mmCIF file of C-alpha atoms and ligand atoms in Angstrom:
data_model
loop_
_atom_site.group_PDB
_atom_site.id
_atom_site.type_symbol
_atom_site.label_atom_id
_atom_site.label_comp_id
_atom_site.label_asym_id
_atom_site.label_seq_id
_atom_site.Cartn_x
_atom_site.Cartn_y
_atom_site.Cartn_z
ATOM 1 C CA UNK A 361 -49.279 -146.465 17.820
ATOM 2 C CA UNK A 362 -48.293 -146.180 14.121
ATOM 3 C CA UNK A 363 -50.020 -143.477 13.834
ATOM 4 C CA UNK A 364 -48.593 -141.705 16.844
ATOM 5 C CA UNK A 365 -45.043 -142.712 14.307
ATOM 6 C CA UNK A 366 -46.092 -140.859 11.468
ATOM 7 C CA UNK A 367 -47.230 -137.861 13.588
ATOM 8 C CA UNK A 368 -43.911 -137.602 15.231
ATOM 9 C CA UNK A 369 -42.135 -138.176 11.623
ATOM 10 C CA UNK A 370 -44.189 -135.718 10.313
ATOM 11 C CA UNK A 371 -43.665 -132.990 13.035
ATOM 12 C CA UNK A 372 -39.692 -133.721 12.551
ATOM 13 C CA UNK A 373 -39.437 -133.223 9.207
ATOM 14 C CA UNK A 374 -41.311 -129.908 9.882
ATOM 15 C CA UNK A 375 -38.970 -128.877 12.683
ATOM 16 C CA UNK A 376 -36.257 -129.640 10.446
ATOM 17 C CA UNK A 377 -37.673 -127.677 7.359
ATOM 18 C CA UNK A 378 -38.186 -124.605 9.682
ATOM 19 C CA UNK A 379 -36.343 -121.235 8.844
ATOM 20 C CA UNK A 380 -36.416 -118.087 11.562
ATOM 21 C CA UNK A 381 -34.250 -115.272 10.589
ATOM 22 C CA UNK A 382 -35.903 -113.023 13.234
ATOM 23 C CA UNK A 383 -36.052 -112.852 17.017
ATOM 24 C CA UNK A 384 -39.726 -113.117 16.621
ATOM 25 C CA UNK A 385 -39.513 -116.089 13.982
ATOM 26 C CA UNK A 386 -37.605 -117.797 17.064
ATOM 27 C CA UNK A 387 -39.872 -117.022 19.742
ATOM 28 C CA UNK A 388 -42.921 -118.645 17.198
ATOM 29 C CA UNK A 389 -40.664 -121.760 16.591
ATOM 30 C CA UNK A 390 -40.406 -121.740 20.586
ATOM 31 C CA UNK A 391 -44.156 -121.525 21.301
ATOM 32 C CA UNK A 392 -45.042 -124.199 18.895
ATOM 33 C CA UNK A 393 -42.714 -126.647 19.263
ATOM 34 C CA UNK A 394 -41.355 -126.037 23.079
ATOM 35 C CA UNK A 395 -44.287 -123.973 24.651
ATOM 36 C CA UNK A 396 -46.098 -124.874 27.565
ATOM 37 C CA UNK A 397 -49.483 -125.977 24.914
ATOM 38 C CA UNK A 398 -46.781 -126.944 22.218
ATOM 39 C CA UNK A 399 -46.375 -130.073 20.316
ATOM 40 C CA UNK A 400 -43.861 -131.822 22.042
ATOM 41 C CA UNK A 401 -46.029 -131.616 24.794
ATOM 42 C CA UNK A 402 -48.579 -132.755 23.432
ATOM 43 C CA UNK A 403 -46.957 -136.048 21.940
ATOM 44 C CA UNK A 404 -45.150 -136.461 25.783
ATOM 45 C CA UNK A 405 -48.491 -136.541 26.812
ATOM 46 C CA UNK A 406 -49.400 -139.609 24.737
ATOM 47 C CA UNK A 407 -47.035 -141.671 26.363
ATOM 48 C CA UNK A 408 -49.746 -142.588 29.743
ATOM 49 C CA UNK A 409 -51.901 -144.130 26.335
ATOM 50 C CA UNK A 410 -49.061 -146.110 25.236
ATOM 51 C CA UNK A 411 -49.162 -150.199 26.694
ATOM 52 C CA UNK A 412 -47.041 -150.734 29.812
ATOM 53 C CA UNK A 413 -44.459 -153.047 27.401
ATOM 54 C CA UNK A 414 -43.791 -150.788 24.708
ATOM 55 C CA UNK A 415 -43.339 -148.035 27.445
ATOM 56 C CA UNK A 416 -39.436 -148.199 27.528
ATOM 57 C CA UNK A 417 -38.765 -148.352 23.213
ATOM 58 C CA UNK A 418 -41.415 -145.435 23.119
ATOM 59 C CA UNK A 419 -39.734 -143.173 25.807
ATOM 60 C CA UNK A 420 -36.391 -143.610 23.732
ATOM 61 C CA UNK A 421 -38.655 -142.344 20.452
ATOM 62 C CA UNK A 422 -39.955 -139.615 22.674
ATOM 63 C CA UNK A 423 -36.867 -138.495 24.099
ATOM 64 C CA UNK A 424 -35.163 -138.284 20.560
ATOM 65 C CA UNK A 425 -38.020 -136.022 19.335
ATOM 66 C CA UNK A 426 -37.591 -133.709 21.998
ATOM 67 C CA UNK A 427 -34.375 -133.394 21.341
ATOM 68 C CA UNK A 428 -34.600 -132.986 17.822
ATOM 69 C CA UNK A 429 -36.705 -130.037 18.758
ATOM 70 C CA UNK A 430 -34.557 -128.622 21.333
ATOM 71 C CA UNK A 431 -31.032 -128.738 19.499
ATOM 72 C CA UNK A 432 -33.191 -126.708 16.206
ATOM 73 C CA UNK A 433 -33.892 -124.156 18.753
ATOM 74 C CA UNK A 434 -30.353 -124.010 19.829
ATOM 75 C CA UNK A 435 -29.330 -123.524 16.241
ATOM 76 C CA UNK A 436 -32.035 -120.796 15.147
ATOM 77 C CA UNK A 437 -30.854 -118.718 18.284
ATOM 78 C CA UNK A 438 -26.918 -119.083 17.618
ATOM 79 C CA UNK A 439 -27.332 -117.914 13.681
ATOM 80 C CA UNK A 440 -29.563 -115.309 15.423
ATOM 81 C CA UNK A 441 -26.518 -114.191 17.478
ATOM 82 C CA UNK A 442 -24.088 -114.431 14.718
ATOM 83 C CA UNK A 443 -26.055 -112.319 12.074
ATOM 84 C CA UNK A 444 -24.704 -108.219 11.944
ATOM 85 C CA UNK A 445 -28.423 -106.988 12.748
ATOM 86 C CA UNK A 446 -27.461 -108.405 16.634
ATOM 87 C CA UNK A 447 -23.737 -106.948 16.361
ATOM 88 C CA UNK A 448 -25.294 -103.599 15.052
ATOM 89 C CA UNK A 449 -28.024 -103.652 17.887
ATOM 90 C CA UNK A 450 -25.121 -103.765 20.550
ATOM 91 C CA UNK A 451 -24.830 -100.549 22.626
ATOM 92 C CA UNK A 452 -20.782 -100.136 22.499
ATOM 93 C CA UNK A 453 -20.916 -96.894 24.435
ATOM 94 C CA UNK A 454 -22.553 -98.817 27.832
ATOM 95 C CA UNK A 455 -20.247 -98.862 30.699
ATOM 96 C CA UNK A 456 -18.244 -102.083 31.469
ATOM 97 C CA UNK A 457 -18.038 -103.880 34.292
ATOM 98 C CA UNK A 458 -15.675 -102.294 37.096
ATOM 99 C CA UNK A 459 -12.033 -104.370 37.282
ATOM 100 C CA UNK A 460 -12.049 -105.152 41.407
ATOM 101 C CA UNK A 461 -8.433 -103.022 41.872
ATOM 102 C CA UNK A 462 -6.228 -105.435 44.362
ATOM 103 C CA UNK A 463 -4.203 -103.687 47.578
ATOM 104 C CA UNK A 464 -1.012 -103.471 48.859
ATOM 105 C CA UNK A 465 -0.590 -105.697 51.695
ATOM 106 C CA UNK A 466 -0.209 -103.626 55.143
ATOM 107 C CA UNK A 467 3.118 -105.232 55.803
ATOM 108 C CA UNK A 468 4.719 -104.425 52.109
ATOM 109 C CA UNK A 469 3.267 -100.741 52.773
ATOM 110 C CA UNK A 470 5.152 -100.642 56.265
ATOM 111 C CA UNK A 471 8.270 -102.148 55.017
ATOM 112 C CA UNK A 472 8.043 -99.501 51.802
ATOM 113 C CA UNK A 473 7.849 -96.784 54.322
ATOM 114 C CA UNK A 474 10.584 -98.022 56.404
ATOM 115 C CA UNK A 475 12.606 -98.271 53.326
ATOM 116 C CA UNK A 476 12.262 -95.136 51.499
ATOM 117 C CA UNK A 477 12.931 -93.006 54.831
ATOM 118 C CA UNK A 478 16.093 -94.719 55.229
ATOM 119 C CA UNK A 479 16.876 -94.050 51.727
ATOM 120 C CA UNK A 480 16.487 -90.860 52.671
ATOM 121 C CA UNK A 481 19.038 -90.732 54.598
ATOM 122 C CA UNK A 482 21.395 -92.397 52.547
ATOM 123 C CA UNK A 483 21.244 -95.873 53.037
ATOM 124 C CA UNK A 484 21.288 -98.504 49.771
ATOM 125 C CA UNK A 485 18.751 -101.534 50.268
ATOM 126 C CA UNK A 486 20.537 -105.113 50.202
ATOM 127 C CA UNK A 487 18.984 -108.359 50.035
ATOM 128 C CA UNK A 488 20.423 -112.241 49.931
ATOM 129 C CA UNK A 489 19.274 -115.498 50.018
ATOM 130 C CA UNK A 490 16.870 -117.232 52.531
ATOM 131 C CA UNK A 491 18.015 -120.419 52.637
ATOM 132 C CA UNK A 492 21.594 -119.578 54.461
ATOM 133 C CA UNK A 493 24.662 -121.406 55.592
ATOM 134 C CA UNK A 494 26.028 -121.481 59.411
ATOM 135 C CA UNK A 495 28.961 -119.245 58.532
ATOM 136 C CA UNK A 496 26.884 -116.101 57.248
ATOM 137 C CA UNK A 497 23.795 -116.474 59.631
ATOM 138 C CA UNK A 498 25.034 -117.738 62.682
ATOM 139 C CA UNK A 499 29.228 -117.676 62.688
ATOM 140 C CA UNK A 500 30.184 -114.530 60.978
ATOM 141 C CA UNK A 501 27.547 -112.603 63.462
ATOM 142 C CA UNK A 502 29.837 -113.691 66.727
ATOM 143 C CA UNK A 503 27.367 -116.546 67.851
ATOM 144 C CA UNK A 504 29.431 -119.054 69.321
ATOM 145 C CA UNK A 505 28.690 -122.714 68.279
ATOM 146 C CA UNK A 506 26.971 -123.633 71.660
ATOM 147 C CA UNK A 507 24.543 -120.556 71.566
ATOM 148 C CA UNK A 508 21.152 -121.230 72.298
ATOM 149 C CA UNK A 509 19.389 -119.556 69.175
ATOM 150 C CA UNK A 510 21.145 -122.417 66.896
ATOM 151 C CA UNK A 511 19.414 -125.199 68.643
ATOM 152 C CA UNK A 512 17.130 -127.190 66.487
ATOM 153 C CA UNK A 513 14.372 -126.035 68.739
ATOM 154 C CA UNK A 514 14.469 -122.088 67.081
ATOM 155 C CA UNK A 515 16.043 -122.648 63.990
ATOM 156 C CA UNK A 516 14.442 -124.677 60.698
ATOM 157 C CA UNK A 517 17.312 -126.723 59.325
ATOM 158 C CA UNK A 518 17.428 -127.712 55.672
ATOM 159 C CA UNK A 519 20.561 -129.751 56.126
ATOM 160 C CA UNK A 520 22.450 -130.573 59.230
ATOM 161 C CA UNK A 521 26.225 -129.977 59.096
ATOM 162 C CA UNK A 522 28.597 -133.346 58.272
ATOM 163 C CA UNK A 523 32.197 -134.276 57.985
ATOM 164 C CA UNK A 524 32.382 -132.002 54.600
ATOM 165 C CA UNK A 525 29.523 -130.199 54.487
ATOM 166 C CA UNK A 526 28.469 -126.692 56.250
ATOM 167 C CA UNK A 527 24.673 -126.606 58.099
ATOM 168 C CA UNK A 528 22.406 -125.187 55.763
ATOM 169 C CA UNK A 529 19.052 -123.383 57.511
ATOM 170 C CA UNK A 530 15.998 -120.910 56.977
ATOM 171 C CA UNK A 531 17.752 -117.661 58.071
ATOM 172 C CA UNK A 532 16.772 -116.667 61.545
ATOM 173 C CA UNK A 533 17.472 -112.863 60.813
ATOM 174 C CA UNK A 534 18.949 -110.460 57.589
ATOM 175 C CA UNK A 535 21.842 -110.485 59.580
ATOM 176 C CA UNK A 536 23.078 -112.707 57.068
ATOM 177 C CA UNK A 537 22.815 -110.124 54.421
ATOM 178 C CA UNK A 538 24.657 -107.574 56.617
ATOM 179 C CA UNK A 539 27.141 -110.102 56.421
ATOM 180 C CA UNK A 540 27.789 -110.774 52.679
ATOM 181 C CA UNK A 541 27.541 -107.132 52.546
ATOM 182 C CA UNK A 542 30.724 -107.177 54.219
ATOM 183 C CA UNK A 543 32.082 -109.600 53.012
ATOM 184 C CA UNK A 544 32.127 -107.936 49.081
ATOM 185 C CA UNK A 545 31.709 -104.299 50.099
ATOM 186 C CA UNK A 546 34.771 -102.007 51.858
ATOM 187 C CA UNK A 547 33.652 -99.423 54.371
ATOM 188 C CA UNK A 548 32.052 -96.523 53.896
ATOM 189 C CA UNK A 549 28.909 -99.130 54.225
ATOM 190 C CA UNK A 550 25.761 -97.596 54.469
ATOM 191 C CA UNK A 551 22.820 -100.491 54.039
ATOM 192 C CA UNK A 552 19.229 -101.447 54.800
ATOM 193 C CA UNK A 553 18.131 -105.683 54.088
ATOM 194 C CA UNK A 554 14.225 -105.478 54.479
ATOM 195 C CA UNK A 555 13.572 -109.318 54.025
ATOM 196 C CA UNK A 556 11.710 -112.526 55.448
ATOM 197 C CA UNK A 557 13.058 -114.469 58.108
ATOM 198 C CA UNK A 558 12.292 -117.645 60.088
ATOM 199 C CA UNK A 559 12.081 -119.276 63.164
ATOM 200 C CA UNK A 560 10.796 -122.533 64.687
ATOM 201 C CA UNK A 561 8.026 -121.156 66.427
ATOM 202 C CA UNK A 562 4.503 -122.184 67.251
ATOM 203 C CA UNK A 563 2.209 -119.902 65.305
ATOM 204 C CA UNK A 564 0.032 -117.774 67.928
ATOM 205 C CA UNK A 565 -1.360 -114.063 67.415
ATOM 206 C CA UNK A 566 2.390 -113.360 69.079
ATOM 207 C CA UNK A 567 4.294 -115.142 67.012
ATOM 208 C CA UNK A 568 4.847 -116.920 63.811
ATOM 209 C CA UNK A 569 7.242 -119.180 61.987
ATOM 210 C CA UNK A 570 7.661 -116.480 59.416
ATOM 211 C CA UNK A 571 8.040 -112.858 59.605
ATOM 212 C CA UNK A 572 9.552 -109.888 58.304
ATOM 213 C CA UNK A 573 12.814 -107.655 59.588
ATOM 214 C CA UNK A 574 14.102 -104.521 58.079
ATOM 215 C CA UNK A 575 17.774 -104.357 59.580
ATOM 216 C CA UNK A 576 20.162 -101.473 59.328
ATOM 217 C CA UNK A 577 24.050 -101.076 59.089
ATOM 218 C CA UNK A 578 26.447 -98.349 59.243
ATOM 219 C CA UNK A 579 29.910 -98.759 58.973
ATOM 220 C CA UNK A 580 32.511 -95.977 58.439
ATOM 221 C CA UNK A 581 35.340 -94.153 60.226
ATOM 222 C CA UNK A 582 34.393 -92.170 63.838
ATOM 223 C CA UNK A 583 30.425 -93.612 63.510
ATOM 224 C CA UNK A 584 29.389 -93.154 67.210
ATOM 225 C CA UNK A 585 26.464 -94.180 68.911
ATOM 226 C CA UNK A 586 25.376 -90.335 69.051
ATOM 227 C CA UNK A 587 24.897 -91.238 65.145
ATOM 228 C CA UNK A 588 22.904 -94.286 65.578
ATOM 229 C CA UNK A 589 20.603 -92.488 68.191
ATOM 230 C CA UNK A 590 19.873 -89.661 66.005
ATOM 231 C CA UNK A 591 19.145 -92.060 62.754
ATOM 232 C CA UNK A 592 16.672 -93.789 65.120
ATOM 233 C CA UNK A 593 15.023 -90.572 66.047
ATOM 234 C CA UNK A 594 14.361 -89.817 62.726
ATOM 235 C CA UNK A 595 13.182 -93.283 61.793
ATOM 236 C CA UNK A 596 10.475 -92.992 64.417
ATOM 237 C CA UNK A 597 9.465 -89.445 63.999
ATOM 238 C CA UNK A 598 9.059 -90.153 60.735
ATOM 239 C CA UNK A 599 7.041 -93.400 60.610
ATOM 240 C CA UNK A 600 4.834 -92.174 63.774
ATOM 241 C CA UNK A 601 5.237 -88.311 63.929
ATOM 242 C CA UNK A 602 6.838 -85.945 65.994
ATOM 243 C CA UNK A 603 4.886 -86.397 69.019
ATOM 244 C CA UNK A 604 6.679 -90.093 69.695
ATOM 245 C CA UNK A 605 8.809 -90.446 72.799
ATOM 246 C CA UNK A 606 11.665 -92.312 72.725
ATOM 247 C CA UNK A 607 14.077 -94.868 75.527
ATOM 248 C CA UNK A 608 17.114 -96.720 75.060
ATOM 249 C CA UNK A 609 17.405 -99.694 77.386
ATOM 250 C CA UNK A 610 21.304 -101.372 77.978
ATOM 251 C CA UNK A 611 20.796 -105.159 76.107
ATOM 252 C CA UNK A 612 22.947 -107.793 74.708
ATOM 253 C CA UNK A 613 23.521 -108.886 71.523
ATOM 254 C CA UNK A 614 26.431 -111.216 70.325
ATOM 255 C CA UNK A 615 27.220 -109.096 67.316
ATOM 256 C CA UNK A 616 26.778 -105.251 69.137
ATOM 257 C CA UNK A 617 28.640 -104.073 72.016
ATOM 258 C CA UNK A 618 27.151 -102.069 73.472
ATOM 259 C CA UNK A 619 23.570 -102.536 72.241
ATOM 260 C CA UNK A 620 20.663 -101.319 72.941
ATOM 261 C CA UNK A 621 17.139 -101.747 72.792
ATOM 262 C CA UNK A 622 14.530 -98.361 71.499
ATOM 263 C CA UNK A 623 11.372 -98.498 72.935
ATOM 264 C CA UNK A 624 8.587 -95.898 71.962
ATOM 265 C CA UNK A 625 5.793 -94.268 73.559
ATOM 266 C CA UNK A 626 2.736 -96.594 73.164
ATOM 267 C CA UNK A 627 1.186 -95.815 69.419
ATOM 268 C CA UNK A 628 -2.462 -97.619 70.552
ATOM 269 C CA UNK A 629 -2.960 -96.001 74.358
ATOM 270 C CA UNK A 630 -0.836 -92.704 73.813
ATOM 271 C CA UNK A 631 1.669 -94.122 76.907
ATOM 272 C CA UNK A 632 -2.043 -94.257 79.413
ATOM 273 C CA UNK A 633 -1.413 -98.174 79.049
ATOM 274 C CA UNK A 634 -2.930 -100.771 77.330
ATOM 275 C CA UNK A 635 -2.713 -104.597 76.557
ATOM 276 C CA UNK A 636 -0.466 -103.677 73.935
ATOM 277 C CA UNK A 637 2.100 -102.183 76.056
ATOM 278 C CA UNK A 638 1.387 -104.425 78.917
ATOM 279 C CA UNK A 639 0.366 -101.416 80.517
ATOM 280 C CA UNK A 640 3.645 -99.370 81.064
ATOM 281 C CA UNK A 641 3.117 -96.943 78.405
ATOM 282 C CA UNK A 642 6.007 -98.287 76.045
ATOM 283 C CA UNK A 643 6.524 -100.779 73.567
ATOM 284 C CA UNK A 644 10.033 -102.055 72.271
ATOM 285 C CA UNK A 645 10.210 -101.734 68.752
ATOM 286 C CA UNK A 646 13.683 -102.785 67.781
ATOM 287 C CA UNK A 647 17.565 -103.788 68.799
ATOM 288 C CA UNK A 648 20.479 -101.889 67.987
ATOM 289 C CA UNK A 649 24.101 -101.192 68.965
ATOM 290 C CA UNK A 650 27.787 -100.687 67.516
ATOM 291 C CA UNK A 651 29.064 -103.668 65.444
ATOM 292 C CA UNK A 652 31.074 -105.378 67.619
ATOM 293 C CA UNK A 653 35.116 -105.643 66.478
ATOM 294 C CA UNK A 654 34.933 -109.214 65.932
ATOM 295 C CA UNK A 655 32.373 -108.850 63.551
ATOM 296 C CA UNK A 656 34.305 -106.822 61.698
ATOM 297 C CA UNK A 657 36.944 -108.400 62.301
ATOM 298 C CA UNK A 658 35.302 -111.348 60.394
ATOM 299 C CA UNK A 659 35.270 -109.341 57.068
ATOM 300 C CA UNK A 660 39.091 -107.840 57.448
ATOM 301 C CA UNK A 661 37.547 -104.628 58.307
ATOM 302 C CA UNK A 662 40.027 -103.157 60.792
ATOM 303 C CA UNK A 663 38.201 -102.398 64.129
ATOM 304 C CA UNK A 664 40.733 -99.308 65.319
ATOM 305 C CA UNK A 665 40.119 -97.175 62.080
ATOM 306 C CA UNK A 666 36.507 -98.157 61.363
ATOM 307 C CA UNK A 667 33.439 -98.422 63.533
ATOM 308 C CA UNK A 668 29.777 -98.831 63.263
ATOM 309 C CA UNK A 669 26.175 -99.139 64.410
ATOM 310 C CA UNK A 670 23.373 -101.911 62.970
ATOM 311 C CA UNK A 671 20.010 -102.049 64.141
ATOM 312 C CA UNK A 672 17.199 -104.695 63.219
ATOM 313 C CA UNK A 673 13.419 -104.204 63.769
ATOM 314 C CA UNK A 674 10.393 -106.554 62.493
ATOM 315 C CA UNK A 675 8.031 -104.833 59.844
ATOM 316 C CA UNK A 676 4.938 -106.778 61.732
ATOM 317 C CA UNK A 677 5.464 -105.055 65.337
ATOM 318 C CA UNK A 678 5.471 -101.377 63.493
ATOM 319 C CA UNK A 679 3.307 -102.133 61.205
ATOM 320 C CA UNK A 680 0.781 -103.535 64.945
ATOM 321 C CA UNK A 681 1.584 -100.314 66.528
ATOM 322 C CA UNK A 682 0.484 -98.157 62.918
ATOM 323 C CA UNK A 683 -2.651 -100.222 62.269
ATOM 324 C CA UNK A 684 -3.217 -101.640 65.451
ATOM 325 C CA UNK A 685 -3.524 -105.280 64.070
ATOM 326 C CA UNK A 686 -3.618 -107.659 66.911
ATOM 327 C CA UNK A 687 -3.097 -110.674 65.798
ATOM 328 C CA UNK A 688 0.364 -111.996 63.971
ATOM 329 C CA UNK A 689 -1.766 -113.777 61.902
ATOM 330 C CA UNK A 690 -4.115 -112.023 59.858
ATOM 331 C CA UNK A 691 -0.878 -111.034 57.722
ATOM 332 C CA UNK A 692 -0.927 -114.039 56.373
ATOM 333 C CA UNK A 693 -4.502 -115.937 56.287
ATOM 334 C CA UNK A 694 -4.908 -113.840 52.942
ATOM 335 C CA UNK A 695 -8.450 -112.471 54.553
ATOM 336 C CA UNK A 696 -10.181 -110.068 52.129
ATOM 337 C CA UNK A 697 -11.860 -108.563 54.890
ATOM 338 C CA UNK A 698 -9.079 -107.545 56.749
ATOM 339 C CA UNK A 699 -7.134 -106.624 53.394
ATOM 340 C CA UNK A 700 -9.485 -104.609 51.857
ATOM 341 C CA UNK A 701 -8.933 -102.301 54.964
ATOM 342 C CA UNK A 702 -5.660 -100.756 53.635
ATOM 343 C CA UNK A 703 -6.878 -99.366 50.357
ATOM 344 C CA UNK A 704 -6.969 -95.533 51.412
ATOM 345 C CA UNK A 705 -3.859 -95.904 53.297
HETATM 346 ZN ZN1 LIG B 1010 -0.475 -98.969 75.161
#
């Protein structure tokens, strides 16, 4: 056994003496220390000759030598890396790796659409707050205190109303920002709120507790409903082409009268039927109708010299009936896969 000591001594100091300024100098330090028929080996293989009770203390002395032998290596091949004859050898001119280029999500390219054709047209983009008070979602939009859509059920509260405090709550539409557009802006008012809204809903490929609404509002003197027809046409024909057909159905609205609903020929089935359209050919794509007085009445906006027309239509429905996505929730599961699909567009 003591000589087995002195061999391994020996054999460190040599490891430790060792100088390799050259690739090859490193791969000979390699073979005859580390190599499949080097020494390390060769000493690991004396440990089945050493007695069964100095087995454990000679592992430990075995170990250590291998790792003496092991970190040297390390060494000689980090000063190899380091010296300028690697830097020099380095081909700068090879091409790098590609940069994976990201994509706009389908519903910011739909709701970037929407926008810039109403800017077209004239109308300025306003946004506001989600997290709303009664008044601007829910009171200043003619919904009386007893409507349905304020019931706990549909709406997420973030504080319930009190003695001295208003309700506060996830807005349910950008109504709200129609509202402090009012509120801080005289007529002429010409203004689009693309934004996210919320509603207590169980999350299906139909709906979602989150979505997206790009609403419209109009407010000047004689604005007839002849003008909010014709800025609908245009919408449409512009976001699905001149071929779409187009129906106004009589609906109801607290803060329109009249209103309207627009449906359009079905964009999947060209109006033969599908699922889509429930097989009638049409699918409603938004609501619309002249602000009703009290509304404007709201804002001091006097109803006999000024009228208007607002409109409100989710970015997830068009942006179905463009891509045919059909399911609510692959806009938000953050899917590559489905992603991806919306580079060309
Ligand atoms: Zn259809």
């Amino acid at each position: 056994m003591e000589q087995l000591l002195q061999q391994i001594e020996a054999i460190k100091a040599e490891i430790a003496a060792t100088v390799a300024n050259t690739p090859e100098q490193v791969e000979q330090f390699r073979i005859k220390y580390l190599g499949t028929k080097g020494l390390v080996k060769e000493i690991m293989g004396e440990m089945k000759n050493v007695p069964n009770e100095q087995k454990k203390e000679f592992g430990q002395i075995l170990n250590a030598f291998k790792m003496v032998a092991e970190e040297k290596m390390q060494q000689l091949q980090s000063a190899l890396g380091d010296s300028d004859e690697q830097t020099a050898k380095f081909d700068f001119t090879l091409p790098g790796d590609p940069v994976a280029v990201g994509t706009r999500h389908p519903l910011n390219l739909v709701r970037n659409q929407m926008v810039s054709i109403f800017k077209r047209l004239g109308f300025a983009v306003a946004e506001g707050p989600e997290v709303e008070d009664d008044w601007h979602n829910f009171g200043a939009m003619n919904l009386p205190e007893d409507h349905p859509a304020r019931d706990m059920q549909d709406t997420f509260y973030v504080q319930e109303a009190s003695e001295n405090n208003a309700a506060w709550l996830l807005r349910t539409h950008t109504s709200s920002v129609q509202a402090r557009v009012m509120e801080t802006q005289k007529p002429p008012i010409r203004v689009i709120c693309p934004g996210r809204v919320y509603r207590n809903e169980t999350i299906s490929a139909r709906a979602h507790c989150f979505f997206h609404q790009v609403e419209g509002l109009y407010i000047d003197e004689n604005v007839s409903f002849a003008d909010l027809k014709q800025t609908l046409y245009f919408f449409v024909q512009e976001m699905f082409g001149k071929e779409v057909k187009v129906r106004f159905r009589p609906s109801y609205f607290p803060f329109t009268e009249p209103s309207a609903e627009m449906d359009i020929s079905c964009q999947i089935c060209s109006g033969k039927g599908c699922n889509i359209c429930k097989h009638t050919g049409w699918v409603e794509i938004l609501g619309s109708g002249m602000v009703h007085p009290k509304v404007l009445e709201n804002f001091g906006i006097d109803p006999e010299k000024y009228t208007g027309f607002a409109f409100g239509m989710g970015v997830e429905r068009i942006a179905q009936l463009k891509y045919q996505v059909n399911d609510l929730r692959l806009y938000s599961q953050n899917d590559l896969r489905f992603l991806e699909q919306f580079k060309s567009v």
